[in-house]
Amino acid sequence: MAPTAEETLSTNAAFSNLPDGEWTPETVLSTLPPHSRPQPNTSPLPFMHLLSRLKTTPREGWRRFNIHHGESIADHMYRMSIITLLCPPSLAAKLDLNRCTRMALVHDMAEALVGDITPVDGVSKSEKSRREAGTMDYLCFSLLGGVAGGKEQGELISSLWQEYEDSVTPESHFVHDVDKMELLLQMVEYERSHEPVGKLDLGEFTRVATKIVMPEVQQWAREVLEERRVYWEGVGKVPKGLLSMGESHDGAEHKEDGVSEERRKQQDQYYGSVNGNGTSGRLNGAGATGIDGKRLA
């Protein structure tokens, strides 16, 4: 039987609001039924079992819109990994795509215990990073440390996760962009499949399109936003958020009608701000491009 909405919410609701520094992997593990608490040994099974939480824990952002049986964290990572395989040749020649695919498969692994912390949850980025780093140490070294070959595989998984977090390499830049692209796809799919037609407006999520930095992924984002524009035009309504890459329905640059200033600030703090020239302030490394195709410093 699938877990109830209340059960799958427990990771976020019970622990997101703990004071900074008090959350540990053990605080979550202590709440699990005894048979679900992994006991590190020489078998990889405890690690494998814990990963099941990625299959049953929903992505939290949608649940504010009463989408309670939507995608799981594992659903999100799986489609991301497939999207990396579709990297356009012009970009693929510059990347280690095998590493990108692996990175996509592990980048949210810590959410098995941390939960899916969103921009509106009130957890600082530094605290979110601390929780996730502690969880990855537990997963990669405590659970896999005694497994044959586990030390090497744990180090690989940990290094892929850390590379994504540091966001310095071209591969990590691409996977960050794919993360946002997958969200945009899911946003449009939820809007178009909702009944009654035209009642579900997820426009606040369109802002993530302005955080995409690689031109090839920007093009994908333009196409999915165009799909969204056509859908809303067909139902005779003007939705919230961006209707095309970089402009709203009235042509104002980065104007997101109906999206509160507070929500925009929360997303900027989470994903990085959008500068005056339209580029995202998220990336730490050099050589990436912004939404207007200019090089980031």
Tab-separated table of C-alpha atoms in Angstrom:
chain	number	residue	atom	x	y	z
A	1	MET	CA	0.000	0.000	0.000
A	2	ALA	CA	1.320	3.424	-0.916
A	3	PRO	CA	2.077	5.765	2.024
A	4	THR	CA	-0.502	8.392	2.861
A	5	ALA	CA	0.144	12.078	2.226
A	6	GLU	CA	0.636	12.540	5.961
A	7	GLU	CA	3.192	9.725	6.166
A	8	THR	CA	5.248	10.941	3.225
A	9	LEU	CA	5.153	14.482	4.577
A	10	SER	CA	6.788	13.436	7.838
A	11	THR	CA	10.356	14.021	6.714
A	12	ASN	CA	9.656	17.670	5.927
A	13	ALA	CA	6.937	18.584	8.403
A	14	ALA	CA	8.511	17.003	11.459
A	15	PHE	CA	12.062	18.185	10.949
A	16	SER	CA	12.279	21.157	8.564
A	17	ASN	CA	11.613	23.645	11.352
A	18	LEU	CA	14.193	22.346	13.804
A	19	PRO	CA	16.641	25.094	14.837
A	20	ASP	CA	19.754	25.265	12.688
A	21	GLY	CA	22.315	22.734	13.795
A	22	GLU	CA	19.893	20.389	15.589
A	23	TRP	CA	18.857	18.261	12.611
A	24	THR	CA	20.867	15.062	12.090
A	25	PRO	CA	20.263	11.893	10.067
A	26	GLU	CA	19.758	10.137	13.394
A	27	THR	CA	16.786	12.393	14.265
A	28	VAL	CA	14.978	11.034	11.221
A	29	LEU	CA	16.154	7.447	11.613
A	30	SER	CA	14.914	7.393	15.212
A	31	THR	CA	11.361	8.038	14.005
A	32	LEU	CA	11.295	5.085	11.604
A	33	PRO	CA	9.745	1.743	12.542
A	34	PRO	CA	12.439	-0.620	13.875
A	35	HIS	CA	12.314	-2.809	10.755
A	36	SER	CA	12.967	0.271	8.594
A	37	ARG	CA	16.038	1.502	10.457
A	38	PRO	CA	19.117	0.459	8.477
A	39	GLN	CA	21.825	-1.361	10.392
A	40	PRO	CA	25.224	-0.972	8.688
A	41	ASN	CA	26.911	-4.302	8.006
A	42	THR	CA	28.742	-6.072	5.190
A	43	SER	CA	25.645	-6.209	2.967
A	44	PRO	CA	24.489	-3.416	0.624
A	45	LEU	CA	20.837	-4.214	1.441
A	46	PRO	CA	20.427	-1.559	4.185
A	47	PHE	CA	21.562	1.079	1.684
A	48	MET	CA	19.246	-0.321	-0.992
A	49	HIS	CA	16.267	-0.366	1.358
A	50	LEU	CA	16.812	3.223	2.473
A	51	LEU	CA	16.710	4.357	-1.155
A	52	SER	CA	13.069	3.242	-1.257
A	53	ARG	CA	12.248	6.495	0.535
A	54	LEU	CA	13.169	8.327	-2.663
A	55	LYS	CA	10.415	6.363	-4.433
A	56	THR	CA	7.751	7.179	-1.834
A	57	THR	CA	8.642	10.746	-0.823
A	58	PRO	CA	6.850	13.278	-3.045
A	59	ARG	CA	8.371	16.430	-4.423
A	60	GLU	CA	7.070	19.055	-2.020
A	61	GLY	CA	6.622	22.118	-4.229
A	62	TRP	CA	3.525	20.730	-5.928
A	63	ARG	CA	1.745	19.811	-2.720
A	64	ARG	CA	0.939	23.428	-1.907
A	65	PHE	CA	-1.324	23.202	-4.960
A	66	ASN	CA	-3.116	20.095	-3.655
A	67	ILE	CA	-1.189	17.738	-5.922
A	68	HIS	CA	-0.828	15.014	-3.299
A	69	HIS	CA	-0.208	12.017	-5.531
A	70	GLY	CA	2.341	13.554	-7.852
A	71	GLU	CA	5.912	12.755	-8.719
A	72	SER	CA	8.364	11.337	-6.210
A	73	ILE	CA	11.975	12.387	-5.760
A	74	ALA	CA	13.032	9.243	-7.648
A	75	ASP	CA	10.647	10.076	-10.511
A	76	HIS	CA	12.323	13.463	-10.862
A	77	MET	CA	15.867	12.071	-10.844
A	78	TYR	CA	15.022	9.312	-13.323
A	79	ARG	CA	13.666	11.671	-15.978
A	80	MET	CA	16.619	13.992	-15.391
A	81	SER	CA	19.034	11.136	-16.067
A	82	ILE	CA	17.274	10.340	-19.350
A	83	ILE	CA	17.281	14.015	-20.359
A	84	THR	CA	21.073	14.111	-19.969
A	85	LEU	CA	21.273	11.390	-22.644
A	86	LEU	CA	19.489	13.756	-25.048
A	87	CYS	CA	22.149	16.433	-24.743
A	88	PRO	CA	22.501	18.218	-28.115
A	89	PRO	CA	25.713	17.338	-30.002
A	90	SER	CA	26.987	20.927	-29.821
A	91	LEU	CA	27.078	20.629	-26.030
A	92	ALA	CA	27.713	16.899	-25.663
A	93	ALA	CA	31.128	17.272	-27.302
A	94	LYS	CA	32.203	19.467	-24.373
A	95	LEU	CA	30.911	17.255	-21.553
A	96	ASP	CA	31.459	13.895	-19.906
A	97	LEU	CA	27.866	12.744	-20.395
A	98	ASN	CA	28.377	9.527	-18.455
A	99	ARG	CA	29.278	11.628	-15.435
A	100	CYS	CA	26.286	13.913	-16.051
A	101	THR	CA	23.896	10.957	-16.067
A	102	ARG	CA	25.360	9.569	-12.862
A	103	MET	CA	25.216	12.996	-11.262
A	104	ALA	CA	21.545	13.346	-12.152
A	105	LEU	CA	20.849	9.962	-10.546
A	106	VAL	CA	22.429	10.892	-7.200
A	107	HIS	CA	22.023	14.663	-6.883
A	108	ASP	CA	18.917	14.438	-4.644
A	109	MET	CA	19.869	11.212	-2.866
A	110	ALA	CA	20.185	12.992	0.495
A	111	GLU	CA	16.462	13.737	0.346
A	112	ALA	CA	15.852	10.122	1.387
A	113	LEU	CA	16.303	11.477	4.922
A	114	VAL	CA	16.357	15.263	4.545
A	115	GLY	CA	13.147	15.434	2.534
A	116	ASP	CA	12.523	17.800	-0.356
A	117	ILE	CA	13.188	21.232	1.150
A	118	THR	CA	11.715	23.979	-1.037
A	119	PRO	CA	12.245	27.772	-1.178
A	120	VAL	CA	9.142	28.360	0.989
A	121	ASP	CA	10.102	26.003	3.833
A	122	GLY	CA	12.110	28.544	5.824
A	123	VAL	CA	15.316	26.486	5.908
A	124	SER	CA	18.428	28.479	4.980
A	125	LYS	CA	20.613	27.280	2.114
A	126	SER	CA	23.529	26.773	4.504
A	127	GLU	CA	21.399	24.646	6.844
A	128	LYS	CA	19.972	22.674	3.919
A	129	SER	CA	23.513	21.995	2.693
A	130	ARG	CA	24.633	20.934	6.177
A	131	ARG	CA	21.764	18.458	6.486
A	132	GLU	CA	22.365	17.022	3.044
A	133	ALA	CA	26.130	16.716	3.539
A	134	GLY	CA	25.597	14.856	6.814
A	135	THR	CA	23.127	12.530	5.159
A	136	MET	CA	25.452	11.800	2.246
A	137	ASP	CA	28.251	10.954	4.685
A	138	TYR	CA	25.892	8.550	6.435
A	139	LEU	CA	24.715	6.948	3.184
A	140	CYS	CA	28.075	6.729	1.446
A	141	PHE	CA	30.389	5.906	4.328
A	142	SER	CA	28.365	4.514	7.256
A	143	LEU	CA	26.036	2.310	5.209
A	144	LEU	CA	28.512	1.384	2.470
A	145	GLY	CA	31.734	1.458	4.485
A	146	GLY	CA	31.662	-2.233	5.405
A	147	VAL	CA	30.439	-3.487	2.030
A	148	ALA	CA	32.867	-5.131	-0.383
A	149	GLY	CA	33.767	-2.373	-2.837
A	150	GLY	CA	31.516	-0.022	-0.888
A	151	LYS	CA	34.280	2.387	0.063
A	152	GLU	CA	35.121	3.078	-3.575
A	153	GLN	CA	31.481	3.320	-4.672
A	154	GLY	CA	30.623	5.491	-1.683
A	155	GLU	CA	33.430	7.862	-2.568
A	156	LEU	CA	32.202	8.005	-6.183
A	157	ILE	CA	28.611	8.778	-5.165
A	158	SER	CA	29.803	11.364	-2.663
A	159	SER	CA	32.065	13.047	-5.220
A	160	LEU	CA	29.245	13.247	-7.781
A	161	TRP	CA	26.926	14.803	-5.205
A	162	GLN	CA	29.583	17.281	-4.074
A	163	GLU	CA	30.374	18.256	-7.661
A	164	TYR	CA	26.705	19.069	-8.200
A	165	GLU	CA	26.594	21.096	-4.980
A	166	ASP	CA	29.762	23.052	-5.810
A	167	SER	CA	28.421	23.869	-9.293
A	168	VAL	CA	31.815	24.657	-10.792
A	169	THR	CA	32.296	22.116	-13.591
A	170	PRO	CA	30.529	22.265	-16.974
A	171	GLU	CA	28.923	18.910	-16.152
A	172	SER	CA	27.402	20.269	-12.943
A	173	HIS	CA	26.158	23.367	-14.784
A	174	PHE	CA	24.392	21.153	-17.307
A	175	VAL	CA	22.793	18.965	-14.640
A	176	HIS	CA	21.589	22.041	-12.728
A	177	ASP	CA	19.970	23.260	-15.936
A	178	VAL	CA	18.405	19.850	-16.543
A	179	ASP	CA	17.037	19.934	-12.987
A	180	LYS	CA	15.179	23.140	-13.826
A	181	MET	CA	14.094	21.855	-17.222
A	182	GLU	CA	12.544	18.763	-15.645
A	183	LEU	CA	10.598	20.989	-13.260
A	184	LEU	CA	9.272	23.076	-16.170
A	185	LEU	CA	8.147	19.939	-18.003
A	186	GLN	CA	6.330	18.663	-14.923
A	187	MET	CA	4.726	22.057	-14.334
A	188	VAL	CA	3.185	22.135	-17.823
A	189	GLU	CA	2.116	18.491	-17.596
A	190	TYR	CA	0.272	19.096	-14.335
A	191	GLU	CA	-1.458	22.199	-15.709
A	192	ARG	CA	-2.585	20.487	-18.921
A	193	SER	CA	-3.801	17.280	-17.259
A	194	HIS	CA	-5.713	18.955	-14.430
A	195	GLU	CA	-9.494	18.790	-14.261
A	196	PRO	CA	-11.364	21.053	-14.604
A	197	VAL	CA	-9.375	22.534	-17.469
A	198	GLY	CA	-7.696	25.863	-16.805
A	199	LYS	CA	-8.054	25.763	-13.022
A	200	LEU	CA	-4.490	24.839	-12.035
A	201	ASP	CA	-2.028	27.718	-12.505
A	202	LEU	CA	1.553	26.856	-11.545
A	203	GLY	CA	2.987	30.062	-12.965
A	204	GLU	CA	5.186	30.821	-9.977
A	205	PHE	CA	7.467	27.973	-11.085
A	206	THR	CA	8.166	29.573	-14.477
A	207	ARG	CA	10.795	31.776	-12.829
A	208	VAL	CA	13.247	28.881	-12.819
A	209	ALA	CA	13.504	29.292	-16.612
A	210	THR	CA	15.409	32.529	-16.011
A	211	LYS	CA	18.026	30.575	-14.035
A	212	ILE	CA	18.988	28.286	-16.924
A	213	VAL	CA	22.398	29.269	-18.279
A	214	MET	CA	23.348	26.939	-21.143
A	215	PRO	CA	21.962	28.020	-24.535
A	216	GLU	CA	20.995	24.485	-25.528
A	217	VAL	CA	18.872	24.023	-22.413
A	218	GLN	CA	17.510	27.562	-22.742
A	219	GLN	CA	16.119	26.488	-26.112
A	220	TRP	CA	14.328	23.548	-24.516
A	221	ALA	CA	12.907	25.924	-21.915
A	222	ARG	CA	11.653	28.277	-24.638
A	223	GLU	CA	9.838	25.375	-26.256
A	224	VAL	CA	8.132	24.194	-23.075
A	225	LEU	CA	7.078	27.749	-22.173
A	226	GLU	CA	5.629	28.054	-25.675
A	227	GLU	CA	3.648	24.859	-25.051
A	228	ARG	CA	2.332	26.461	-21.883
A	229	ARG	CA	1.404	29.684	-23.696
A	230	VAL	CA	-0.539	27.752	-26.333
A	231	TYR	CA	-2.394	25.787	-23.656
A	232	TRP	CA	-3.512	28.863	-21.731
A	233	GLU	CA	-4.409	30.702	-24.919
A	234	GLY	CA	-6.601	27.748	-25.823
A	235	VAL	CA	-8.542	27.946	-22.559
A	236	GLY	CA	-8.918	31.709	-22.919
A	237	LYS	CA	-7.026	32.739	-19.791
A	238	VAL	CA	-3.847	34.642	-18.961
A	239	PRO	CA	-1.888	32.669	-16.357
A	240	LYS	CA	0.606	33.804	-13.764
A	241	GLY	CA	4.298	33.893	-14.481
A	242	LEU	CA	6.363	34.043	-17.643
A	243	LEU	CA	4.784	33.169	-20.970
A	244	SER	CA	8.026	33.119	-22.913
A	245	MET	CA	11.743	33.069	-22.192
A	246	GLY	CA	12.573	36.450	-20.728
A	247	GLU	CA	9.308	38.270	-21.219
A	248	SER	CA	5.706	38.184	-20.076
A	249	HIS	CA	2.555	38.522	-22.170
A	250	ASP	CA	2.865	42.336	-22.222
A	251	GLY	CA	6.537	42.334	-23.234
A	252	ALA	CA	7.988	43.456	-19.905
A	253	GLU	CA	11.362	41.849	-19.334
A	254	HIS	CA	11.211	39.244	-16.543
A	255	LYS	CA	7.794	40.476	-15.407
A	256	GLU	CA	5.872	37.714	-13.675
A	257	ASP	CA	2.255	38.782	-13.338
A	258	GLY	CA	0.442	37.407	-10.325
A	259	VAL	CA	3.590	36.066	-8.630
A	260	SER	CA	4.259	37.741	-5.296
A	261	GLU	CA	7.483	39.597	-4.621
A	262	GLU	CA	8.023	37.390	-1.579
A	263	ARG	CA	7.842	34.242	-3.706
A	264	ARG	CA	10.287	35.702	-6.251
A	265	LYS	CA	12.746	36.559	-3.482
A	266	GLN	CA	12.462	33.059	-2.035
A	267	GLN	CA	13.249	31.533	-5.408
A	268	ASP	CA	16.156	33.920	-5.987
A	269	GLN	CA	17.648	32.941	-2.632
A	270	TYR	CA	17.212	29.273	-3.501
A	271	TYR	CA	18.263	29.225	-7.168
A	272	GLY	CA	20.307	32.434	-7.453
A	273	SER	CA	19.240	35.918	-8.459
A	274	VAL	CA	18.694	37.149	-12.001
A	275	ASN	CA	20.986	40.032	-12.860
A	276	GLY	CA	20.114	43.077	-14.903
A	277	ASN	CA	21.408	41.471	-18.088
A	278	GLY	CA	19.197	38.450	-17.526
A	279	THR	CA	21.888	36.091	-16.282
A	280	SER	CA	21.603	33.877	-13.267
A	281	GLY	CA	23.822	34.532	-10.277
A	282	ARG	CA	23.825	30.857	-9.244
A	283	LEU	CA	26.983	29.525	-10.844
A	284	ASN	CA	30.303	29.595	-9.043
A	285	GLY	CA	32.455	28.684	-12.023
A	286	ALA	CA	33.538	30.631	-15.075
A	287	GLY	CA	32.678	29.936	-18.658
A	288	ALA	CA	28.925	29.450	-18.426
A	289	THR	CA	26.508	31.644	-20.314
A	290	GLY	CA	23.444	33.501	-19.158
A	291	ILE	CA	19.969	33.668	-20.599
A	292	ASP	CA	21.093	36.281	-23.121
A	293	GLY	CA	24.040	34.166	-24.295
A	294	LYS	CA	26.671	36.395	-22.662
A	295	ARG	CA	29.502	34.876	-20.701
A	296	LEU	CA	29.224	34.917	-16.950
A	297	ALA	CA	32.192	36.403	-15.152
